[in-house]
mmCIF file of C-alpha atoms in Angstrom:
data_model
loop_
_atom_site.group_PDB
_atom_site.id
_atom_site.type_symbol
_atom_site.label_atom_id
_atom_site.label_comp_id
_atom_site.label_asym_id
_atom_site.label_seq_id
_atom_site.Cartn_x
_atom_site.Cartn_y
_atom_site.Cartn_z
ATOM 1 C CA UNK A 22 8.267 -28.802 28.812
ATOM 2 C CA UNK A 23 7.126 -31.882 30.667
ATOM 3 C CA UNK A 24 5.681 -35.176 29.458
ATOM 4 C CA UNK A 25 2.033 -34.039 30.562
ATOM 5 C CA UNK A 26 2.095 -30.895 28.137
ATOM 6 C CA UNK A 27 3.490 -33.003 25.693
ATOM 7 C CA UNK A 28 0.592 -35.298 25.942
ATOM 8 C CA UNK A 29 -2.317 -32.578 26.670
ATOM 9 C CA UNK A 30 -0.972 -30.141 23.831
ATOM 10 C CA UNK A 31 1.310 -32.312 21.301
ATOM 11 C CA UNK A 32 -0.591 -35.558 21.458
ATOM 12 C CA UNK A 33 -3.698 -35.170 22.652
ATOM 13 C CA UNK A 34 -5.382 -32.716 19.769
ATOM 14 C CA UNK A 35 -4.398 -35.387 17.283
ATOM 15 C CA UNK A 36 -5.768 -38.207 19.244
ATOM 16 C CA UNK A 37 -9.296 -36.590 19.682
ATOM 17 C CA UNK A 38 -8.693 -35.893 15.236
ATOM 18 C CA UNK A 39 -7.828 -39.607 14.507
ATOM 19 C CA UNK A 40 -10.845 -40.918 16.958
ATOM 20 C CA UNK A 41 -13.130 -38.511 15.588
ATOM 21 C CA UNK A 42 -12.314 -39.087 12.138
ATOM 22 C CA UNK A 43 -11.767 -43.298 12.680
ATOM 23 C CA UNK A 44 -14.708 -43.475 14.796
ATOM 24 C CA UNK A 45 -17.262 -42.162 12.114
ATOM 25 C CA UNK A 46 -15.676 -44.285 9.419
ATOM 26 C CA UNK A 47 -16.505 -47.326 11.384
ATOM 27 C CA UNK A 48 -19.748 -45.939 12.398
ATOM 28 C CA UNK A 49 -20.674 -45.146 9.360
ATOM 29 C CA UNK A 50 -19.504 -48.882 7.721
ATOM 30 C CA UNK A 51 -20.775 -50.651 10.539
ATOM 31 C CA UNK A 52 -23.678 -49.102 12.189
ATOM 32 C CA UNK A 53 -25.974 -46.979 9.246
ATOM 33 C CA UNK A 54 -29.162 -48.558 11.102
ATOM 34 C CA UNK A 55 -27.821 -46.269 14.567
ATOM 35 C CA UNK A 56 -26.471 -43.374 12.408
ATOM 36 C CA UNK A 57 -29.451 -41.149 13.966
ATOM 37 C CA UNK A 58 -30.788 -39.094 16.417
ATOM 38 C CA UNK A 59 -33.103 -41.240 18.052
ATOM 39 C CA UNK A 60 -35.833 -38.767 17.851
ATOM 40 C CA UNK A 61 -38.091 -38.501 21.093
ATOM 41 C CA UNK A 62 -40.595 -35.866 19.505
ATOM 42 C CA UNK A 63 -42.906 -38.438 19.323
ATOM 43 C CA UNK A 64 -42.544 -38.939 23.246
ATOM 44 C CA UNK A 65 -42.613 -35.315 23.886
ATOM 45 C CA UNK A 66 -43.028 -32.179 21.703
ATOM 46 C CA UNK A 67 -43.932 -29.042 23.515
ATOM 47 C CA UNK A 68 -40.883 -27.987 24.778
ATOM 48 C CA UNK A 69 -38.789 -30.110 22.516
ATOM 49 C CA UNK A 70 -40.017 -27.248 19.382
ATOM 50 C CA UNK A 71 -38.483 -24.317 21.591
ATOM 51 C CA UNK A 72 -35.384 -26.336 22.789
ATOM 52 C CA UNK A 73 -33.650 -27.830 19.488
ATOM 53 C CA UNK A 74 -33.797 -24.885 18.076
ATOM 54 C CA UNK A 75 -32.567 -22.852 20.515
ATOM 55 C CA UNK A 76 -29.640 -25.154 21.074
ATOM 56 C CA UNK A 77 -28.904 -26.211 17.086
ATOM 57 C CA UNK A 78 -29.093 -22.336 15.877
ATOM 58 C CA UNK A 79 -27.324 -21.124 19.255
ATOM 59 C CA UNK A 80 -24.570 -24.065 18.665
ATOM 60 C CA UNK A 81 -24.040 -22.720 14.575
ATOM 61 C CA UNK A 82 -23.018 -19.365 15.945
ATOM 62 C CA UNK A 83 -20.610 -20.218 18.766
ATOM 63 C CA UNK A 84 -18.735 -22.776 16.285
ATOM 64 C CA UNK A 85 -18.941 -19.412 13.638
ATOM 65 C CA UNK A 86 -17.268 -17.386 16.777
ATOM 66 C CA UNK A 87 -14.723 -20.538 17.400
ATOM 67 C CA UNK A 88 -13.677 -20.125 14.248
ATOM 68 C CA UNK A 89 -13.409 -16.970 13.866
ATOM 69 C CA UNK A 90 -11.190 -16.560 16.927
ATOM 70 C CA UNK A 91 -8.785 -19.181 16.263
ATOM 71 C CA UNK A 92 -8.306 -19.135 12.180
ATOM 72 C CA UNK A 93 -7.988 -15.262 12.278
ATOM 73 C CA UNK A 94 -4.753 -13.658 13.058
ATOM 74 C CA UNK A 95 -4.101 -10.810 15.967
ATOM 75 C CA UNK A 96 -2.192 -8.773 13.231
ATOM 76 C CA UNK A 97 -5.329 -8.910 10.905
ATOM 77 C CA UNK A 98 -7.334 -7.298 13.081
ATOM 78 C CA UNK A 99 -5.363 -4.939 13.868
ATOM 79 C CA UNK A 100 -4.308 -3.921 10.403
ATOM 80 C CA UNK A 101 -8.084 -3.138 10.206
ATOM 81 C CA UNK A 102 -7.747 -0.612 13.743
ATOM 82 C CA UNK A 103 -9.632 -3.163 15.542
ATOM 83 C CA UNK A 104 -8.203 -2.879 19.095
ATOM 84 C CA UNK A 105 -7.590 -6.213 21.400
ATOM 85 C CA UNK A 106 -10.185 -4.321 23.508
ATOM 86 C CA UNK A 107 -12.787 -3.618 20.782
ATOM 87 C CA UNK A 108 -12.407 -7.352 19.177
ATOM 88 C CA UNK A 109 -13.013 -9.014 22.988
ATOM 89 C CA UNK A 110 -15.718 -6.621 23.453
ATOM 90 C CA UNK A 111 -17.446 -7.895 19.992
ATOM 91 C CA UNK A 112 -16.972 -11.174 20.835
ATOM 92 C CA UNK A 113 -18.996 -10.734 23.918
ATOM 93 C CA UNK A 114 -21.467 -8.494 22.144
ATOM 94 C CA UNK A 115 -21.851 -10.904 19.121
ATOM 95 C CA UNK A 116 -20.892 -14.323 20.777
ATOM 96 C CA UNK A 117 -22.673 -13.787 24.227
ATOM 97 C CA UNK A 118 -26.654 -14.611 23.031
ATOM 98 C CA UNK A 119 -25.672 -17.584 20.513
ATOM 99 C CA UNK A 120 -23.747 -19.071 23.819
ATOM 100 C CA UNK A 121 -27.192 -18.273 25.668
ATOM 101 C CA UNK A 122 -29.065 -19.467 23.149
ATOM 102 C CA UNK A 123 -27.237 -22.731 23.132
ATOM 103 C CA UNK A 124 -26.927 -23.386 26.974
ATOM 104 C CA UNK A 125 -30.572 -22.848 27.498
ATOM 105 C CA UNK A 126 -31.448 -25.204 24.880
ATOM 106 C CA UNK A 127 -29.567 -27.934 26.235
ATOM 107 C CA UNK A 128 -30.620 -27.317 29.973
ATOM 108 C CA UNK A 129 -34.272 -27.851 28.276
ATOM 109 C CA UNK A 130 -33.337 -30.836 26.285
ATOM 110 C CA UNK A 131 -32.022 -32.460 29.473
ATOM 111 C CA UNK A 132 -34.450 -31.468 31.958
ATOM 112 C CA UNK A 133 -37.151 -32.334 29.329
ATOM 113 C CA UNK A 134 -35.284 -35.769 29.268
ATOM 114 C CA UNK A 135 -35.073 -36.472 32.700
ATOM 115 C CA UNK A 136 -38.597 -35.455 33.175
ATOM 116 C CA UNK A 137 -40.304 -37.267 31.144
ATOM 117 C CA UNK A 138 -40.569 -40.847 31.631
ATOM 118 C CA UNK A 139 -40.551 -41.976 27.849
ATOM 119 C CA UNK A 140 -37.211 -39.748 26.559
ATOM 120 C CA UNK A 141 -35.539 -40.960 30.215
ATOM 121 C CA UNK A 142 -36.405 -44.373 29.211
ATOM 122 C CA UNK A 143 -34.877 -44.215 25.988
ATOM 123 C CA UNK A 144 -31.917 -42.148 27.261
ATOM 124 C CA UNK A 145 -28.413 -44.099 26.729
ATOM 125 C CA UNK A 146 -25.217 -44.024 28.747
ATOM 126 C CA UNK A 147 -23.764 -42.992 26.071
ATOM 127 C CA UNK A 148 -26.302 -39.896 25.970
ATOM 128 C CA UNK A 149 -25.463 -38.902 29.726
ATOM 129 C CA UNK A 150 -22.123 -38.966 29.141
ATOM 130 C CA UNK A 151 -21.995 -36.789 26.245
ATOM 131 C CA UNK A 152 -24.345 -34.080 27.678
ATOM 132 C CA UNK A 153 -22.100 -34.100 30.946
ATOM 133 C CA UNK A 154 -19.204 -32.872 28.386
ATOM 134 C CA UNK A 155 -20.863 -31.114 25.970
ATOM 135 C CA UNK A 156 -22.537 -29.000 28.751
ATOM 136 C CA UNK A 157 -18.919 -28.631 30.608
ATOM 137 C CA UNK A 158 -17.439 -27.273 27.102
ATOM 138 C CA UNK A 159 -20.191 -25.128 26.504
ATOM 139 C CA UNK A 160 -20.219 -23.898 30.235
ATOM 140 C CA UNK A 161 -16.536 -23.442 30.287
ATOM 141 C CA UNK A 162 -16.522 -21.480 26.713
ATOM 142 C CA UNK A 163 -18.978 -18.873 28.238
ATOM 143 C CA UNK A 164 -17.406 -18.456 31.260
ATOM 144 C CA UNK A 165 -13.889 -17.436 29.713
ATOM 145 C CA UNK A 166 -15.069 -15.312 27.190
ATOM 146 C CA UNK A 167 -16.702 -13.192 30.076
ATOM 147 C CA UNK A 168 -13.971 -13.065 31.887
ATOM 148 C CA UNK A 169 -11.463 -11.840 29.083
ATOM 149 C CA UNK A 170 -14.199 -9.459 28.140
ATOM 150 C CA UNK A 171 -14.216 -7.899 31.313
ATOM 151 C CA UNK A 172 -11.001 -7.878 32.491
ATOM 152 C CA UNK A 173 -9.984 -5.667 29.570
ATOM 153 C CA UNK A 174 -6.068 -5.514 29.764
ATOM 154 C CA UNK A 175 -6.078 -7.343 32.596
ATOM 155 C CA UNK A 176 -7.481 -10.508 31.420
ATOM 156 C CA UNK A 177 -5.894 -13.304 29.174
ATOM 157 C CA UNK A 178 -5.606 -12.181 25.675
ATOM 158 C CA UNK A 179 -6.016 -15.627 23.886
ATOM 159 C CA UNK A 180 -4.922 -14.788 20.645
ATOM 160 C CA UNK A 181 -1.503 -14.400 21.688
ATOM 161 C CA UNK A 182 -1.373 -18.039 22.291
ATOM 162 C CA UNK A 183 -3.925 -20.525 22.067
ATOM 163 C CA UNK A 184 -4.846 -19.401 18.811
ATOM 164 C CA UNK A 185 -1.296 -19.234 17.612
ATOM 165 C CA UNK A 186 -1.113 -23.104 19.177
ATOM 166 C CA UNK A 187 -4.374 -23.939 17.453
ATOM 167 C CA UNK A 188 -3.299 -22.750 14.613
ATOM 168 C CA UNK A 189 0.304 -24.668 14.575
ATOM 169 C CA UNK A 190 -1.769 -27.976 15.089
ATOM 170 C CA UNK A 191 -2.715 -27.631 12.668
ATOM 171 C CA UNK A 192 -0.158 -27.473 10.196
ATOM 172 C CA UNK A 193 1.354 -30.340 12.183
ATOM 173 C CA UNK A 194 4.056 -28.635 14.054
ATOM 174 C CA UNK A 195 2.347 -28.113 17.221
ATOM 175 C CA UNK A 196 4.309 -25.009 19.562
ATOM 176 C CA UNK A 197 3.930 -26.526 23.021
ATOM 177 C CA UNK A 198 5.314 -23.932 24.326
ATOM 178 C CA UNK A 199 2.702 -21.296 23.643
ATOM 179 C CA UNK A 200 0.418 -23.459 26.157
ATOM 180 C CA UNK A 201 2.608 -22.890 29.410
ATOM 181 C CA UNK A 202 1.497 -19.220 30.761
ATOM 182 C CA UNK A 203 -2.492 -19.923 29.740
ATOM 183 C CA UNK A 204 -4.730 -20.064 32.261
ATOM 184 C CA UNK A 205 -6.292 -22.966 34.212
ATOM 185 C CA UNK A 206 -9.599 -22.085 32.565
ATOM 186 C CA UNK A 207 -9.060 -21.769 29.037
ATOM 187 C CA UNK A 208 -6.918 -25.238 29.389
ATOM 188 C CA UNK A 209 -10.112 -26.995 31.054
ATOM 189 C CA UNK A 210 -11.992 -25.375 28.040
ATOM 190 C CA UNK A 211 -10.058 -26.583 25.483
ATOM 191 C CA UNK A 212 -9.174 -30.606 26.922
ATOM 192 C CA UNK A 213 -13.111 -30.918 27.580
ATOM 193 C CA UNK A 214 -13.546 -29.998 24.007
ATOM 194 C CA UNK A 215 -11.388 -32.111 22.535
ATOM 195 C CA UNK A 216 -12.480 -35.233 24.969
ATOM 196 C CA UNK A 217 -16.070 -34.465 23.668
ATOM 197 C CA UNK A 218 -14.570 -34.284 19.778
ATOM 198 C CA UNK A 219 -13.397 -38.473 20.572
ATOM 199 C CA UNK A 220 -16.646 -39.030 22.315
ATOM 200 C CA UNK A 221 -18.741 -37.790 19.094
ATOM 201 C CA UNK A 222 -18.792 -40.677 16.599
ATOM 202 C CA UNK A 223 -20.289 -42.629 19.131
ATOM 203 C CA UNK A 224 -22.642 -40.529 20.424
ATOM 204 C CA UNK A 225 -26.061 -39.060 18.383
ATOM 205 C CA UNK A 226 -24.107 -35.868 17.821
ATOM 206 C CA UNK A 227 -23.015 -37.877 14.714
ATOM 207 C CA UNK A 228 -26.284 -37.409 13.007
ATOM 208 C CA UNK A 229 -24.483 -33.888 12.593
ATOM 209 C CA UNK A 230 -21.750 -35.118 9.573
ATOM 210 C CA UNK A 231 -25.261 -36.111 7.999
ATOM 211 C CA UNK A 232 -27.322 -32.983 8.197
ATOM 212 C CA UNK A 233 -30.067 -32.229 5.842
ATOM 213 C CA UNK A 234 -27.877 -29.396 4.254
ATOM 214 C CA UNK A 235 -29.334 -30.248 0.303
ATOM 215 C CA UNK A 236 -33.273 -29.238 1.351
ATOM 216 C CA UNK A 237 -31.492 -25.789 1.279
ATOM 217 C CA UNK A 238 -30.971 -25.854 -2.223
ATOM 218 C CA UNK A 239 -33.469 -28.319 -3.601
ATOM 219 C CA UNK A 240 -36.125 -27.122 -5.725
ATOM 220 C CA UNK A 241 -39.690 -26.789 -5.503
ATOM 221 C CA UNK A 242 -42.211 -29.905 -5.037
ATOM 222 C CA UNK A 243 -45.786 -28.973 -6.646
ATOM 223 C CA UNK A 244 -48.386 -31.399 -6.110
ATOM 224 C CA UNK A 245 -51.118 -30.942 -8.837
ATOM 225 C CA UNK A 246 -54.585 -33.281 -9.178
ATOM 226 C CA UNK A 247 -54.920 -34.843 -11.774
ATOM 227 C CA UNK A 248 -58.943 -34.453 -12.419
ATOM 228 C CA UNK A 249 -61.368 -36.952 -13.438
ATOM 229 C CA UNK A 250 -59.590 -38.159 -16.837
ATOM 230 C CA UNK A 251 -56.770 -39.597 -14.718
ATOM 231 C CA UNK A 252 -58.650 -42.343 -12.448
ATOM 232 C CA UNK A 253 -58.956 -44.760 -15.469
ATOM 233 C CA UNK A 254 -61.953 -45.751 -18.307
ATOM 234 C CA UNK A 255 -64.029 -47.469 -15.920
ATOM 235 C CA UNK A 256 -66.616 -45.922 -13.863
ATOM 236 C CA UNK A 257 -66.402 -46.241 -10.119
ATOM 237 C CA UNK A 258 -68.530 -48.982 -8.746
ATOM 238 C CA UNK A 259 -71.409 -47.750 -5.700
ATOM 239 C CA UNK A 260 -69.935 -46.767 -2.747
ATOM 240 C CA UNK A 261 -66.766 -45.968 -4.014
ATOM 241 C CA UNK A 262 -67.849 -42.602 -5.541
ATOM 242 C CA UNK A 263 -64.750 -40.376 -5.427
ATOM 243 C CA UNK A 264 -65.079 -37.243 -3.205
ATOM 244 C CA UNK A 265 -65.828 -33.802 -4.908
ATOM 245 C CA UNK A 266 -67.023 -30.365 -3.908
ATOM 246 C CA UNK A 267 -70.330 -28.887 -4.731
ATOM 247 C CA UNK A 268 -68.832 -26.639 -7.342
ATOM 248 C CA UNK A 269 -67.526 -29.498 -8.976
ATOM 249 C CA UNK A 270 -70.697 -31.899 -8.225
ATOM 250 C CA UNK A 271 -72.594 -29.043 -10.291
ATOM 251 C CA UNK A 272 -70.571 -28.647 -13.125
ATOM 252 C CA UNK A 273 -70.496 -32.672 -13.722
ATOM 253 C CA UNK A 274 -74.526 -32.082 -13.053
ATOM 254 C CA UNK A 275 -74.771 -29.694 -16.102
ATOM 255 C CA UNK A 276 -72.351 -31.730 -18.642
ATOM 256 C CA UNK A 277 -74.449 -35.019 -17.393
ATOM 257 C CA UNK A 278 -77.852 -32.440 -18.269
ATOM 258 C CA UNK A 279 -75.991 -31.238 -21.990
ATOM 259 C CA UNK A 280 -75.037 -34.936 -23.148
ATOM 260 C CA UNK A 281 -78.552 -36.270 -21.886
ATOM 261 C CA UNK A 282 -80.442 -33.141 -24.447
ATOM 262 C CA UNK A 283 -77.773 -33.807 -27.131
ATOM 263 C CA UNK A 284 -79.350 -37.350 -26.909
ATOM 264 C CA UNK A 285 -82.654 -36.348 -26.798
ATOM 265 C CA UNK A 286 -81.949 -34.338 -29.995
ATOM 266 C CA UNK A 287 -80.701 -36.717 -32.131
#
């Protein structure tokens, strides 16, 4: 083990954790009034309404795949006769169109941002710097799981040590040593990822820790009018007659024509 492992694989992940995690605290304390997007939609729409989603929904199933990959044990699989060949295979099958998904969203958010005079004006250093990694991790991911997909048994089974590394991280006793044989690749992969984790709190990723999640499960809103009892005792002054349609023009008509014989009657 030398002092650069130690640092990319022992050090390293928790750095990225402690920024991340530090970083939105002070954000968050210190800078609600930036805690956003910046929305451009009112710059540019069109291709914004294909893009976001492409990339948001895309990005929700590649973190689902992450997870899946790294959390889940070899042995677990296998205890269910899912071969290393058959998971890498579903991982391409299932895992290939949400990585799509999400790279061609992002290619249209940035060509639609350097395009477009307005977004490009409003575009941040910040902003140019996170796309630059968040496209490299993204890119890099891809690329990888092809490769192990394809290769069959000749390609870099992952699970047989970066996820066994992941996975010691953490529980705080990270195995450096699982890290040595893996490829240049999946290394470039994983340090991009973690460089963009420490470049998120100050970035508008963060909007992401505040995501609408509760319009999922809020109820209902009905709007109901209130009629004509509702706008007060006094009658409306000339030209500020409130608007009605003929249906309702007519039936105020006839109970104007009843009150006006009940009169006449008495």
């Amino acid at each position: 083990m030398n002092l650069l492992d130690l640092f990319l694989w022992g050090i390293l992940p928790y750095m990225s954790i402690v920024i991340l995690i530090g970083g939105t605290l002070w954000r968050y304390k210190y800078d609600q009034f930036g805690w956003t997007t910046r929305s451009s939609q009112v710059y540019e729409s069109k291709m914004l309404r294909i893009a976001s989603p492409l990339f948001h929904y895309g990005l929700v199933g590649v973190l689902a795949g992450h997870i899946a990959g790294l959390l889940i044990p070899a042995s677990w699989t296998a205890a269910l006769g899912i071969s290393d060949d058959v998971y890498h295979m579903m991982a391409l099958v299932l895992g290939l169109p949400f990585g799509i998904a999400v790279t061609v969203g992002l290619v249209m958010m940035v060509y639609r941002r350097r395009t477009t005079a307005t977004v490009f004006r409003a575009t941040t250093v910040n902003d140019k710097i996170m796309y630059i990694f968040l496209m490299g991790a993204i890119v890099l991911g891809i690329g990888v799981t092809i490769l192990s997909a394809f290769q069959g048994h000749h390609g870099h089974n992952y699970r047989g040590d970066i996820s066994p590394w992941f996975r010691s991280v953490l529980i705080f006793q990270p195995d450096i040593e699982l890290m040595h044989n893996v490829p240049f690749t999946f290394k470039a992969h994983i340090i991009v990822a973690f460089l963009l984790f420490a470049l998120w709190p100050f970035t508008r990723l963060v909007h992401a820790f505040t995501a609408p999640l509760h319009y999922l499960f809020r109820p209902y809103i009905v709007y109901r009018g209130r009629g004509g009892e509702g706008r007060g005792a006094r009658s409306p002054r000339r030209g500020w007659e409130p608007l009605a349609t003929a249906a309702k023009l007519s039936d105020k008509s006839a109970r104007e024509q009843r009150k006006n014989r009940e009169r006449a009657s008495r």
